Amino acid sequence: MFSVMLPYAFIQSFGITEAQFGSFSSFIFIGMLIGPVFATMWSKKSNTESIVFISMLVTSALMFGMGLLMSAYMPAYFQTPMGILA
């Protein structure tokens, strides 16, 4: 699914170039390599409550940022009567 639908969705639907998609894929791969190293070092220094709280905070901030970024790419027929996605 990720090797077929993800490039198609990014390149055809959102209009990014192949170079931008390649950079995105590279960042994802590097993050998958480096992320566990940082997570291990951080988990040894912190207690469980702070790890859960900070991870939920970071996840919600990233989801909010992605929502703001992607709302500019949504066509007008996805807008609600209140204009939330405008």
Backbone as a chain_set.jsonl record, in Angstrom:
{"seq": "MFSVMLPYAFIQSFGITEAQFGSFSSFIFIGMLIGPVFATMWSKKSNTESIVFISMLVTSALMFGMGLLMSAYMPAYFQTPMGILA", "coords": {"N": [[0.814, -1.184, 0.0], [1.9, 1.294, 0.843], [3.948, 1.59, -0.98], [2.72, 2.008, -3.388], [0.215, 3.483, -3.229], [0.822, 5.708, -1.577], [2.939, 7.228, -2.925], [1.439, 7.86, -5.239], [-0.722, 9.312, -4.197], [0.581, 11.534, -3.063], [2.028, 12.623, -5.269], [0.224, 12.805, -7.501], [-2.282, 13.715, -6.43], [-1.697, 15.767, -4.531], [0.2, 17.215, -5.851], [3.035, 17.356, -5.574], [6.553, 17.184, -6.365], [8.661, 14.529, -7.718], [11.155, 14.674, -6.56], [10.667, 16.032, -4.149], [9.048, 14.125, -2.916], [10.908, 12.065, -2.693], [12.717, 13.245, -0.884], [11.027, 13.41, 1.337], [10.602, 10.659, 1.829], [13.216, 9.929, 2.468], [13.626, 11.406, 4.836], [11.761, 10.162, 6.494], [12.871, 7.572, 6.641], [15.384, 8.097, 7.842], [14.48, 9.129, 10.252], [13.311, 6.822, 11.305], [15.564, 5.367, 11.854], [17.117, 6.947, 13.635], [15.337, 7.789, 15.6], [14.602, 5.68, 17.56], [17.013, 5.541, 19.006], [17.262, 8.056, 20.26], [14.892, 7.937, 21.716], [15.395, 5.836, 23.475], [17.513, 6.87, 25.022], [16.172, 9.04, 26.166], [14.118, 7.788, 27.59], [15.444, 6.528, 29.643], [16.131, 8.609, 31.301], [13.77, 9.808, 32.115], [10.589, 9.644, 33.873], [7.713, 7.43, 33.68], [5.223, 8.764, 33.559], [5.829, 11.361, 32.629], [6.859, 10.757, 30.127], [4.638, 9.666, 28.771], [2.885, 11.869, 28.867], [4.316, 13.906, 27.464], [4.701, 12.642, 24.989], [2.035, 12.391, 24.116], [1.387, 15.091, 23.942], [3.171, 16.004, 21.959], [2.326, 14.415, 19.811], [-0.329, 15.33, 19.457], [0.195, 18.003, 18.772], [1.589, 17.677, 16.365], [-0.407, 16.453, 14.812], [-2.283, 18.532, 14.734], [-0.773, 20.446, 13.358], [-0.414, 19.104, 10.89], [-3.07, 19.005, 10.08], [-3.628, 21.742, 9.724], [-1.825, 22.307, 7.663], [-2.651, 20.567, 5.6], [-5.232, 21.419, 5.152], [-5.175, 23.547, 3.418], [-4.849, 22.344, 0.984], [-7.192, 21.03, 0.441], [-10.041, 20.58, -1.6], [-12.784, 22.837, -2.478], [-15.267, 21.575, -2.144], [-15.161, 20.096, 0.163], [-15.637, 21.74, 2.236], [-17.452, 22.874, 5.069], [-20.768, 24.126, 5.94], [-20.238, 26.111, 7.841], [-17.75, 26.94, 7.154], [-15.338, 25.869, 8.138], [-13.01, 24.659, 7.142], [-11.979, 26.635, 5.579]], "CA": [[0.0, 0.0, 0.0], [2.724, 2.494, 0.926], [4.812, 1.73, -2.147], [1.928, 2.367, -4.563], [-0.78, 4.525, -2.974], [1.411, 6.913, -0.992], [3.496, 8.101, -3.979], [0.376, 8.337, -6.121], [-1.487, 10.354, -3.507], [1.386, 12.742, -2.924], [2.436, 13.203, -6.553], [-0.918, 13.147, -8.346], [-3.34, 14.457, -5.758], [-1.217, 16.98, -3.879], [1.015, 17.961, -6.797], [4.441, 17.544, -5.245], [7.448, 16.583, -7.353], [9.302, 13.287, -7.291], [12.278, 15.029, -5.678], [10.107, 16.31, -2.83], [8.625, 12.854, -2.324], [12.132, 11.361, -2.315], [13.203, 13.854, 0.354], [10.111, 12.968, 2.383], [10.913, 9.254, 2.129], [14.515, 9.896, 3.141], [13.448, 11.88, 6.206], [11.064, 9.112, 7.233], [13.822, 6.496, 6.887], [16.372, 8.561, 8.823], [13.776, 9.199, 11.531], [13.129, 5.464, 11.831], [16.856, 4.904, 12.357], [17.623, 7.762, 14.735], [14.306, 7.942, 16.623], [14.722, 4.763, 18.701], [18.202, 5.857, 19.812], [16.892, 9.168, 21.128], [13.826, 7.495, 22.625], [16.012, 5.025, 24.521], [18.244, 7.765, 25.936], [15.206, 9.858, 26.882], [13.33, 6.973, 28.51], [16.254, 6.213, 30.82], [16.221, 9.79, 32.158], [12.449, 10.308, 32.494], [9.656, 8.658, 34.417], [6.683, 6.997, 32.734], [4.171, 9.77, 33.421], [6.273, 12.461, 31.769], [7.009, 10.235, 28.767], [3.3, 9.564, 28.187], [2.349, 13.22, 28.692], [5.032, 14.616, 26.402], [4.424, 12.002, 23.702], [0.688, 12.779, 23.712], [1.435, 16.503, 23.578], [3.846, 16.11, 20.668], [1.448, 13.812, 18.806], [-1.447, 16.239, 19.178], [0.719, 19.174, 18.069], [1.881, 17.282, 14.99], [-1.677, 16.249, 14.116], [-2.838, 19.853, 14.496], [0.016, 21.047, 12.283], [-0.75, 18.445, 9.637], [-4.41, 19.452, 9.715], [-3.532, 23.09, 9.173], [-1.11, 22.257, 6.392], [-3.418, 19.869, 4.576], [-6.5, 22.101, 4.873], [-4.97, 24.426, 2.27], [-4.897, 21.527, -0.227], [-8.5, 20.421, 0.27], [-10.919, 21.316, -2.525], [-13.866, 23.6, -1.857], [-16.447, 20.771, -1.825], [-15.024, 19.509, 1.487], [-15.92, 22.744, 3.253], [-18.733, 22.774, 5.75], [-21.504, 25.396, 5.863], [-19.643, 27.114, 8.694], [-16.473, 27.348, 6.589], [-14.269, 25.497, 9.056], [-11.781, 24.36, 6.405], [-11.639, 27.756, 4.701]], "C": [[0.865, 1.258, 0.0], [3.619, 2.67, -0.293], [4.05, 2.126, -3.4], [1.032, 3.573, -4.272], [-0.167, 5.811, -2.426], [2.082, 7.784, -2.049], [2.436, 8.662, -4.907], [-0.391, 9.488, -5.467], [-0.688, 11.643, -3.398], [1.658, 13.411, -4.269], [1.232, 13.653, -7.373], [-1.927, 14.056, -7.635], [-2.865, 15.783, -5.181], [-0.255, 17.782, -4.731], [2.449, 18.224, -6.377], [5.293, 16.839, -6.297], [8.023, 15.284, -6.811], [10.464, 13.559, -6.347], [11.782, 15.334, -4.265], [9.645, 15.027, -2.151], [9.836, 12.027, -1.91], [12.73, 11.919, -1.04], [12.344, 13.437, 1.539], [10.408, 11.531, 2.799], [12.239, 9.123, 2.859], [14.402, 10.347, 4.589], [12.74, 10.837, 7.061], [12.032, 7.981, 7.592], [14.853, 6.892, 7.939], [15.73, 8.664, 10.207], [13.553, 7.834, 12.155], [14.44, 4.884, 12.345], [17.289, 5.641, 13.619], [16.629, 7.838, 15.894], [14.424, 6.978, 17.798], [15.936, 5.022, 19.592], [17.882, 6.993, 20.777], [15.826, 8.765, 22.136], [14.397, 6.656, 23.764], [16.756, 5.897, 25.521], [17.273, 8.584, 26.774], [14.432, 9.041, 27.91], [14.12, 6.579, 29.755], [16.303, 7.379, 31.8], [14.874, 10.226, 32.72], [11.605, 9.211, 33.121], [8.526, 8.421, 33.418], [5.619, 8.066, 32.516], [4.596, 10.902, 32.495], [6.45, 11.994, 30.329], [5.659, 10.174, 28.075], [2.737, 10.951, 27.92], [3.015, 13.946, 27.534], [4.772, 13.969, 25.047], [3.017, 12.324, 23.21], [0.64, 14.238, 23.276], [2.074, 16.699, 22.206], [2.969, 15.54, 19.558], [0.288, 14.736, 18.46], [-0.977, 17.494, 18.452], [1.028, 18.844, 16.609], [0.598, 17.047, 14.192], [-2.353, 17.583, 13.811], [-2.101, 20.549, 13.356], [-0.279, 20.423, 10.93], [-2.141, 18.85, 9.163], [-4.409, 20.845, 9.127], [-2.868, 23.091, 7.808], [-1.963, 21.644, 5.296], [-4.73, 20.578, 4.254], [-6.362, 23.055, 3.695], [-5.085, 23.653, 0.957], [-6.259, 20.91, -0.501], [-9.342, 21.237, -0.704], [-12.094, 21.951, -1.795], [-15.062, 22.729, -1.492], [-16.315, 20.024, -0.508], [-15.365, 20.506, 2.587], [-17.316, 22.555, 3.826], [-19.489, 24.088, 5.601], [-20.919, 26.497, 6.743], [-18.292, 27.585, 8.177], [-15.287, 27.005, 7.46], [-12.953, 25.268, 8.319], [-11.339, 25.498, 5.501], [-10.312, 28.362, 5.046]], "O": [[0.598, 2.189, -0.759], [4.01, 3.794, -0.609], [4.663, 2.54, -4.383], [1.085, 4.572, -4.988], [-0.609, 6.902, -2.789], [1.823, 8.988, -2.081], [2.523, 9.819, -5.319], [-0.671, 10.504, -6.104], [-1.226, 12.728, -3.618], [1.532, 14.629, -4.395], [1.222, 14.772, -7.888], [-2.367, 15.057, -8.2], [-3.54, 16.803, -5.319], [0.08, 18.914, -4.382], [3.029, 19.228, -6.79], [4.794, 15.989, -7.034], [7.898, 14.972, -5.627], [10.73, 12.771, -5.44], [12.416, 14.933, -3.288], [9.829, 14.861, -0.945], [9.796, 11.355, -0.879], [13.204, 11.159, -0.195], [12.862, 13.146, 2.617], [10.459, 11.225, 3.99], [12.374, 8.301, 3.765], [15.009, 9.746, 5.475], [13.085, 10.653, 8.229], [12.016, 7.487, 8.719], [15.16, 6.102, 8.832], [16.355, 8.329, 11.213], [13.597, 7.687, 13.377], [14.423, 3.993, 13.194], [17.774, 5.022, 14.565], [17.039, 7.941, 17.05], [14.352, 7.42, 18.945], [15.895, 4.756, 20.793], [18.189, 6.91, 21.966], [15.857, 9.206, 23.285], [13.931, 6.756, 24.899], [16.645, 5.691, 26.73], [17.513, 8.805, 27.961], [14.121, 9.544, 28.989], [13.533, 6.324, 30.806], [16.494, 7.172, 32.998], [14.838, 10.95, 33.715], [11.859, 8.021, 32.935], [8.407, 9.139, 32.426], [5.159, 8.252, 31.39], [3.807, 11.353, 31.665], [6.213, 12.767, 29.401], [5.535, 10.581, 26.919], [2.168, 11.189, 26.854], [2.328, 14.543, 26.705], [4.636, 14.677, 24.049], [2.817, 12.514, 22.01], [-0.077, 14.58, 22.335], [1.573, 17.47, 21.388], [2.88, 16.124, 18.478], [-0.039, 14.903, 17.285], [-1.694, 18.0, 17.589], [0.756, 19.649, 15.719], [0.528, 17.408, 13.017], [-2.935, 17.747, 12.74], [-2.723, 21.168, 12.493], [-0.385, 21.132, 9.93], [-2.36, 19.019, 7.963], [-5.103, 21.11, 8.145], [-3.304, 23.8, 6.9], [-1.992, 22.154, 4.176], [-5.291, 20.36, 3.18], [-7.357, 23.344, 3.031], [-5.386, 24.245, -0.079], [-6.468, 20.326, -1.564], [-9.349, 22.465, -0.632], [-12.362, 21.637, -0.635], [-15.821, 23.105, -0.599], [-17.27, 19.371, -0.087], [-15.38, 20.14, 3.763], [-18.238, 22.126, 3.131], [-18.9, 25.081, 5.172], [-21.077, 27.68, 6.442], [-17.736, 28.544, 8.712], [-14.323, 27.768, 7.52], [-11.892, 25.643, 8.819], [-10.4, 25.328, 4.723], [-9.882, 29.316, 4.398]]}, "num_chains": 1, "name": "protein.A"}
